Amino acid sequence: SRSLSDAEGHWVGLANFARYFQTPGLAQSFGNSLRVAAVSTVLAVALAFGYAYALTRTAMPAKGFFRAVAMLPLYAPTLALGIGLVYLFGNKGLVTTGFLGLGERLFGRPVGWDIHLYGATGIVLGELLYCFPQALVILVVAAGLADARLYEASQALRATSLRTFWTVTLPTLRYGLVSAFFVCFTLAFTDFGVAKVVGGNFNVLATDIYKQVIGQQNFSMGAAISILLLTSTVIAFILDRWVQRQQAATLTTRSVPYQPKPSPGVDLLATLYCSLIATAVLLVIGAVFLAAVVNIWPYNLQLTLRHFDFRAVGGGGAMAFWNSLRMSLYTAVVGAALTFASAYLIEKSRGLRPLRASIYFFSMIPVALPGLVIGLAYIFFFNPRQWQIAGLSVPNPFSFLYGTMGILVLANIVHFYTVSFMTATTALKQLDAEFEAVSASLRVPFYRTFWRITAPLCLPAILEIAIYYFVNAMVTVSAVIFLYSPTLKLASVAIVNMDDAGDTAAAAAMSALVILTSVGARLLYEVAVRQLNQRTQRWRARE
């Protein structure tokens, strides 16, 4: 409704959209967003396909290491990825200056490489890093569901490796490829962090919303741009759902799991391929940590920890980091509880089928909602003290949440709800309905069955949901950039403010803290799950 109103709230119809497309600088952003998202998506899916193929269809060594390195960008704010690119390919970057002139001294000629980072090139590289692990997760799962009988039949018919690839491998992966394409396109199209750091004068829709709302306080135009962003992601989501409905089962009860056989040549190529990509990821993440511990880049490379003293810079200082940590913990605990409870009521209850179907449908919607759109919508919903409805002023009972930790936690739960909900429903669907039937026949209350049977059996999934919420809440910026208050600043927002103020080293230091916290939380999760599985999942082991 705000996109159809002016600054005073008067109805103006499509005037905001018309003004947007009539402004050359703004209208170009839509095409820019489509172009960089498409290029980033194609590159990310193509590279992730080769990486997933190497992990699942070859016998190359160190698969665990390569998988862990590929996942590192998930634990970094997208702004950190942009900062890492700046220190590698910026005007004073390592690659641009030939490793700070070292190459010229060794070879007697300049060896630097200027890729003209700021603009479309930088955004594509940043989104490629951001989307690559997302696509890899999908494709690894898809590639792992292979029926060895098809490959045995192909070998028996003396089909060439190329023909086997086109007739067996690709058909079994096509739905995973399509899903990865739509997921990556949505992420790249709506991302704010990378474009904010390395976009330069190359505007995209996400940065336009930020400039209109934060820079010009033009909420109506920001709402109109949000609708354009939202429409594109919804279309991508609908197409993805339609394609997934066409999917047929690739594994049956007679299927034989595929076990890759050692092949020295293929395994060597797979190792080299994964090594190149893993090195690229480590270079960008490593550049962030290097920027955080170097005194004055590139003039004084003495190691120091002074950039971790945030008292000399703006953005909220160390308190912003602790606020983010607290917000992420609240999001993990509350989000996991609410998500699993909702999934349980939908999957295990038998009455009110239309209502359960409606709730399931609405649970799928957040995956198509960009974080910036959620943040802006929450301003419109929670900020007013009075709602104007049909000319009447109605008190807003939720306005007390505005500017509090509660609205930040709520925004994060909504933003990352769909994936968590699908994880919970998948775990619950694996439990036989006889658990509830037997409990009901013995007149055991449902809550006791839930606490004694359902929750312990689904504990790994619950913990996975919690760590998913925690990591994403820690690194996100788009969902909270419009909602934080001056007294409740966050680490990801502090990175934006520090970068705006030119305190890039401090922004890198804050990014390093966020990355270390996210990775540390994941490691603690792995240890905790292993210990809990020994206690609560012992029934799975066969004597």
Short mmCIF file of C-alpha atoms in Angstrom, two decimals, residues 156-450:
data_model
loop_
_atom_site.label_atom_id
_atom_site.label_comp_id
_atom_site.label_asym_id
_atom_site.label_seq_id
_atom_site.Cartn_x
_atom_site.Cartn_y
_atom_site.Cartn_z
CA ALA A 156 27.78 -53.08 -20.16
CA LEU A 157 26.49 -51.38 -23.33
CA ARG A 158 29.99 -49.93 -23.86
CA ALA A 159 28.79 -46.35 -23.84
CA THR A 160 31.49 -43.71 -23.77
CA SER A 161 32.05 -41.60 -20.66
CA LEU A 162 30.65 -38.55 -22.46
CA ARG A 163 27.51 -40.39 -23.54
CA THR A 164 27.03 -41.73 -20.01
CA PHE A 165 27.34 -38.20 -18.70
CA TRP A 166 24.67 -36.84 -21.07
CA THR A 167 22.22 -39.75 -20.79
CA VAL A 168 22.62 -40.81 -17.14
CA THR A 169 24.33 -38.16 -15.01
CA LEU A 170 22.69 -34.97 -16.26
CA PRO A 171 19.08 -36.32 -16.29
CA THR A 172 19.41 -37.36 -12.64
CA LEU A 173 20.75 -33.92 -11.73
CA ARG A 174 18.49 -31.70 -13.83
CA TYR A 175 16.06 -30.86 -11.03
CA GLY A 176 18.90 -30.10 -8.65
CA LEU A 177 20.43 -27.84 -11.29
CA VAL A 178 17.16 -25.98 -11.82
CA SER A 179 16.62 -25.55 -8.08
CA ALA A 180 20.20 -24.33 -7.62
CA PHE A 181 19.72 -21.87 -10.48
CA PHE A 182 16.59 -20.30 -8.98
CA VAL A 183 18.04 -20.19 -5.45
CA CYS A 184 21.24 -18.52 -6.63
CA PHE A 185 19.37 -16.06 -8.83
CA THR A 186 17.16 -15.00 -5.91
CA LEU A 187 20.14 -14.59 -3.60
CA ALA A 188 22.22 -12.62 -6.10
CA PHE A 189 19.28 -10.49 -7.21
CA THR A 190 18.35 -9.43 -3.69
CA ASP A 191 21.76 -9.21 -1.98
CA PHE A 192 22.75 -5.88 -0.52
CA GLY A 193 26.16 -6.38 1.09
CA VAL A 194 28.40 -7.06 -1.90
CA ALA A 195 26.91 -4.26 -4.01
CA LYS A 196 27.27 -1.86 -1.08
CA VAL A 197 31.03 -2.47 -0.81
CA VAL A 198 32.21 -2.99 -4.40
CA GLY A 199 29.30 -1.66 -6.47
CA GLY A 200 30.78 1.80 -6.98
CA ASN A 201 28.53 3.76 -9.33
CA PHE A 202 26.90 0.59 -10.61
CA ASN A 203 23.48 0.73 -8.95
CA VAL A 204 21.23 -2.26 -8.32
CA LEU A 205 17.77 -2.52 -6.81
CA ALA A 206 19.01 -3.46 -3.33
CA THR A 207 21.27 -0.41 -3.03
CA ASP A 208 18.53 1.79 -4.52
CA ILE A 209 16.19 0.80 -1.69
CA TYR A 210 18.88 1.57 0.87
CA LYS A 211 19.62 4.99 -0.66
CA GLN A 212 15.96 5.93 -0.93
CA VAL A 213 15.11 4.91 2.64
CA ILE A 214 18.29 5.78 4.53
CA GLY A 215 19.72 8.50 2.32
CA GLN A 216 16.59 10.38 1.25
CA GLN A 217 13.96 9.14 3.73
CA ASN A 218 11.74 8.47 0.72
CA PHE A 219 9.82 5.48 2.05
CA SER A 220 7.22 5.46 -0.71
CA MET A 221 9.83 5.13 -3.45
CA GLY A 222 11.67 2.56 -1.35
CA ALA A 223 8.42 0.58 -1.12
CA ALA A 224 7.94 0.78 -4.90
CA ILE A 225 11.45 -0.54 -5.54
CA SER A 226 10.81 -3.28 -2.96
CA ILE A 227 7.79 -4.41 -4.96
CA LEU A 228 9.99 -4.74 -8.05
CA LEU A 229 12.50 -6.76 -6.03
CA LEU A 230 9.77 -8.89 -4.50
CA THR A 231 7.99 -9.55 -7.80
CA SER A 232 11.13 -10.95 -9.41
CA THR A 233 11.88 -13.28 -6.50
CA VAL A 234 8.27 -14.50 -6.32
CA ILE A 235 8.33 -15.34 -10.04
CA ALA A 236 11.58 -17.27 -9.55
CA PHE A 237 10.06 -19.08 -6.56
CA ILE A 238 6.89 -20.05 -8.46
CA LEU A 239 8.93 -21.36 -11.40
CA ASP A 240 11.09 -23.38 -9.03
CA ARG A 241 8.04 -24.90 -7.34
CA TRP A 242 6.53 -25.76 -10.73
CA VAL A 243 9.71 -27.47 -11.88
CA GLN A 244 9.98 -29.42 -8.62
CA ARG A 245 6.45 -30.76 -9.10
CA GLN A 246 7.55 -32.30 -12.38
CA GLN A 247 10.29 -34.24 -10.63
CA ALA A 248 10.04 -37.99 -10.65
CA ALA A 249 11.73 -40.31 -8.19
CA THR A 250 15.28 -41.20 -9.21
CA LEU A 251 15.74 -43.81 -6.49
CA THR A 252 13.54 -46.82 -5.89
CA THR A 253 13.63 -49.63 -3.35
CA ARG A 254 15.75 -51.63 -5.80
CA SER A 255 18.31 -48.90 -6.33
CA VAL A 256 21.96 -49.56 -5.53
CA PRO A 257 23.98 -46.68 -4.01
CA TYR A 258 26.68 -45.45 -6.33
CA GLN A 259 30.23 -45.94 -5.06
CA PRO A 260 32.88 -44.13 -7.10
CA LYS A 261 35.81 -46.26 -8.15
CA PRO A 262 39.39 -44.98 -8.04
CA SER A 263 40.62 -43.57 -11.33
CA PRO A 264 44.03 -41.89 -11.06
CA GLY A 265 43.51 -39.49 -13.97
CA VAL A 266 39.98 -38.42 -13.08
CA ASP A 267 40.77 -38.19 -9.37
CA LEU A 268 43.80 -36.00 -10.10
CA LEU A 269 41.76 -33.64 -12.28
CA ALA A 270 39.02 -33.47 -9.63
CA THR A 271 41.60 -32.67 -6.93
CA LEU A 272 43.17 -29.92 -9.04
CA TYR A 273 39.76 -28.44 -9.86
CA CYS A 274 38.63 -28.39 -6.23
CA SER A 275 42.03 -27.07 -5.13
CA LEU A 276 41.74 -24.05 -7.43
CA ILE A 277 38.27 -23.15 -6.16
CA ALA A 278 39.18 -23.80 -2.53
CA THR A 279 42.28 -21.60 -2.94
CA ALA A 280 40.13 -18.77 -4.34
CA VAL A 281 37.76 -19.00 -1.35
CA LEU A 282 40.62 -19.11 1.15
CA LEU A 283 42.30 -16.10 -0.50
CA VAL A 284 39.20 -13.92 -0.09
CA ILE A 285 38.52 -15.03 3.50
CA GLY A 286 42.23 -14.78 4.27
CA ALA A 287 42.36 -11.24 2.87
CA VAL A 288 39.68 -10.21 5.39
CA PHE A 289 41.78 -11.51 8.30
CA LEU A 290 44.94 -9.98 6.84
CA ALA A 291 43.25 -6.59 6.58
CA ALA A 292 42.17 -6.91 10.22
CA VAL A 293 45.69 -7.46 11.59
CA VAL A 294 47.84 -5.19 9.35
CA ASN A 295 48.67 -1.76 10.77
CA ILE A 296 48.12 0.54 7.74
CA TRP A 297 47.46 -1.13 4.40
CA PRO A 298 49.58 -1.12 2.22
CA TYR A 299 52.14 1.26 3.75
CA ASN A 300 52.82 -0.34 7.13
CA LEU A 301 52.34 -4.10 7.10
CA GLN A 302 53.34 -4.62 10.71
CA LEU A 303 50.93 -6.97 12.48
CA THR A 304 48.70 -5.42 15.10
CA LEU A 305 45.40 -5.97 16.90
CA ARG A 306 44.53 -2.30 17.20
CA HIS A 307 41.73 -2.55 14.65
CA PHE A 308 39.84 -4.76 17.08
CA ASP A 309 39.62 -1.80 19.46
CA PHE A 310 36.40 -0.34 18.09
CA ARG A 311 36.29 2.60 20.50
CA ALA A 312 38.07 4.84 17.97
CA VAL A 313 35.56 4.19 15.17
CA GLY A 314 31.83 4.53 14.71
CA GLY A 315 29.31 1.81 14.12
CA GLY A 316 28.57 0.74 17.68
CA GLY A 317 31.92 -0.70 18.75
CA ALA A 318 32.26 -3.95 20.65
CA MET A 319 28.69 -3.58 21.96
CA ALA A 320 27.41 -4.08 18.41
CA PHE A 321 29.14 -7.47 18.30
CA TRP A 322 27.65 -8.53 21.63
CA ASN A 323 24.21 -7.35 20.52
CA SER A 324 24.50 -9.52 17.41
CA LEU A 325 25.61 -12.48 19.48
CA ARG A 326 22.67 -12.02 21.84
CA MET A 327 20.22 -11.54 18.95
CA SER A 328 21.51 -14.69 17.23
CA LEU A 329 21.15 -16.77 20.39
CA TYR A 330 17.58 -15.55 20.90
CA THR A 331 16.78 -16.22 17.25
CA ALA A 332 18.23 -19.74 17.46
CA VAL A 333 16.35 -20.72 20.63
CA VAL A 334 13.01 -19.06 19.91
CA GLY A 335 13.13 -19.82 16.19
CA ALA A 336 13.90 -23.50 16.65
CA ALA A 337 11.14 -23.90 19.25
CA LEU A 338 8.48 -22.08 17.21
CA THR A 339 9.46 -23.72 13.92
CA PHE A 340 9.47 -27.26 15.25
CA ALA A 341 6.23 -26.74 17.17
CA SER A 342 4.54 -25.38 14.05
CA ALA A 343 5.80 -28.25 11.92
CA TYR A 344 4.63 -30.75 14.56
CA LEU A 345 1.11 -29.32 14.66
CA ILE A 346 0.88 -29.41 10.86
CA GLU A 347 2.36 -32.87 10.34
CA LYS A 348 1.01 -34.76 13.34
CA SER A 349 -2.45 -33.29 13.90
CA ARG A 350 -5.35 -34.69 11.91
CA GLY A 351 -8.12 -32.10 12.17
CA LEU A 352 -8.63 -28.77 10.40
CA ARG A 353 -7.04 -29.92 7.15
CA PRO A 354 -7.78 -26.66 5.21
CA LEU A 355 -6.21 -24.59 7.99
CA ARG A 356 -3.12 -26.79 8.10
CA ALA A 357 -2.77 -26.56 4.33
CA SER A 358 -3.03 -22.77 4.49
CA ILE A 359 -0.39 -22.56 7.22
CA TYR A 360 1.90 -24.81 5.19
CA PHE A 361 1.47 -22.54 2.18
CA PHE A 362 2.28 -19.41 4.19
CA SER A 363 5.30 -21.19 5.66
CA MET A 364 6.73 -21.43 2.14
CA ILE A 365 6.38 -17.71 1.39
CA PRO A 366 9.33 -16.30 3.40
CA VAL A 367 11.87 -18.00 1.14
CA ALA A 368 10.81 -15.60 -1.62
CA LEU A 369 10.93 -12.49 0.59
CA PRO A 370 14.14 -10.43 0.32
CA GLY A 371 15.48 -9.26 3.67
CA LEU A 372 15.26 -5.60 2.65
CA VAL A 373 11.56 -6.04 1.85
CA ILE A 374 10.91 -7.64 5.23
CA GLY A 375 12.74 -4.83 7.03
CA LEU A 376 10.87 -2.11 5.20
CA ALA A 377 7.52 -3.83 5.69
CA TYR A 378 8.19 -4.10 9.42
CA ILE A 379 8.82 -0.36 9.60
CA PHE A 380 5.42 0.30 8.01
CA PHE A 381 3.69 -2.24 10.28
CA PHE A 382 5.32 -1.73 13.69
CA ASN A 383 6.41 1.91 13.68
CA PRO A 384 3.04 3.75 13.58
CA ARG A 385 1.30 4.33 16.90
CA GLN A 386 -1.99 4.50 15.04
CA TRP A 387 -3.17 2.63 11.95
CA GLN A 388 -5.31 4.57 9.50
CA ILE A 389 -8.02 2.16 8.31
CA ALA A 390 -10.94 3.47 6.26
CA GLY A 391 -10.46 6.93 7.71
CA LEU A 392 -10.36 5.66 11.28
CA SER A 393 -7.40 5.72 13.66
CA VAL A 394 -6.87 2.31 15.23
CA PRO A 395 -4.25 1.86 17.99
CA ASN A 396 -1.35 -0.35 16.93
CA PRO A 397 -0.96 -3.03 19.66
CA PHE A 398 2.43 -4.10 18.28
CA SER A 399 4.17 -0.72 18.21
CA PHE A 400 5.97 -1.46 21.49
CA LEU A 401 8.21 -3.91 19.60
CA TYR A 402 9.66 -1.23 17.32
CA GLY A 403 13.30 -0.46 18.12
CA THR A 404 13.65 -3.45 20.47
CA MET A 405 15.53 -6.73 20.29
CA GLY A 406 12.18 -8.44 19.80
CA ILE A 407 11.56 -7.01 16.34
CA LEU A 408 15.09 -7.99 15.23
CA VAL A 409 14.56 -11.57 16.40
CA LEU A 410 11.14 -11.70 14.77
CA ALA A 411 12.49 -10.40 11.46
CA ASN A 412 15.25 -13.02 11.44
CA ILE A 413 12.87 -15.85 12.27
CA VAL A 414 10.54 -14.84 9.44
CA HIS A 415 13.42 -14.30 7.01
CA PHE A 416 14.92 -17.77 7.55
CA TYR A 417 11.74 -19.62 8.46
CA THR A 418 11.05 -21.63 5.31
CA VAL A 419 14.28 -23.65 5.21
CA SER A 420 13.99 -24.37 8.94
CA PHE A 421 10.34 -25.37 8.57
CA MET A 422 11.16 -27.75 5.70
CA THR A 423 13.95 -29.30 7.79
CA ALA A 424 11.52 -29.89 10.65
CA THR A 425 8.76 -31.35 8.46
CA THR A 426 11.25 -33.65 6.73
CA ALA A 427 12.38 -35.01 10.11
CA LEU A 428 8.81 -35.46 11.31
CA LYS A 429 7.73 -37.26 8.14
CA GLN A 430 10.35 -39.92 8.86
CA LEU A 431 8.52 -40.88 12.07
CA ASP A 432 5.81 -43.50 11.72
CA ALA A 433 2.29 -42.35 12.65
CA GLU A 434 2.03 -45.46 14.85
CA PHE A 435 3.93 -43.62 17.60
CA GLU A 436 0.98 -41.28 18.05
CA ALA A 437 -1.56 -44.05 17.47
CA VAL A 438 -0.09 -46.30 20.17
CA SER A 439 0.18 -43.37 22.59
CA ALA A 440 -3.46 -42.45 21.96
CA SER A 441 -4.59 -46.05 22.49
CA LEU A 442 -2.75 -46.08 25.83
CA ARG A 443 -4.31 -42.71 26.71
CA VAL A 444 -0.92 -41.03 26.93
CA PRO A 445 -1.22 -37.22 26.53
CA PHE A 446 0.16 -35.95 23.25
CA TYR A 447 2.54 -33.58 24.98
CA ARG A 448 4.16 -36.50 26.83
CA THR A 449 4.56 -38.37 23.56
CA PHE A 450 6.06 -35.26 22.06
#
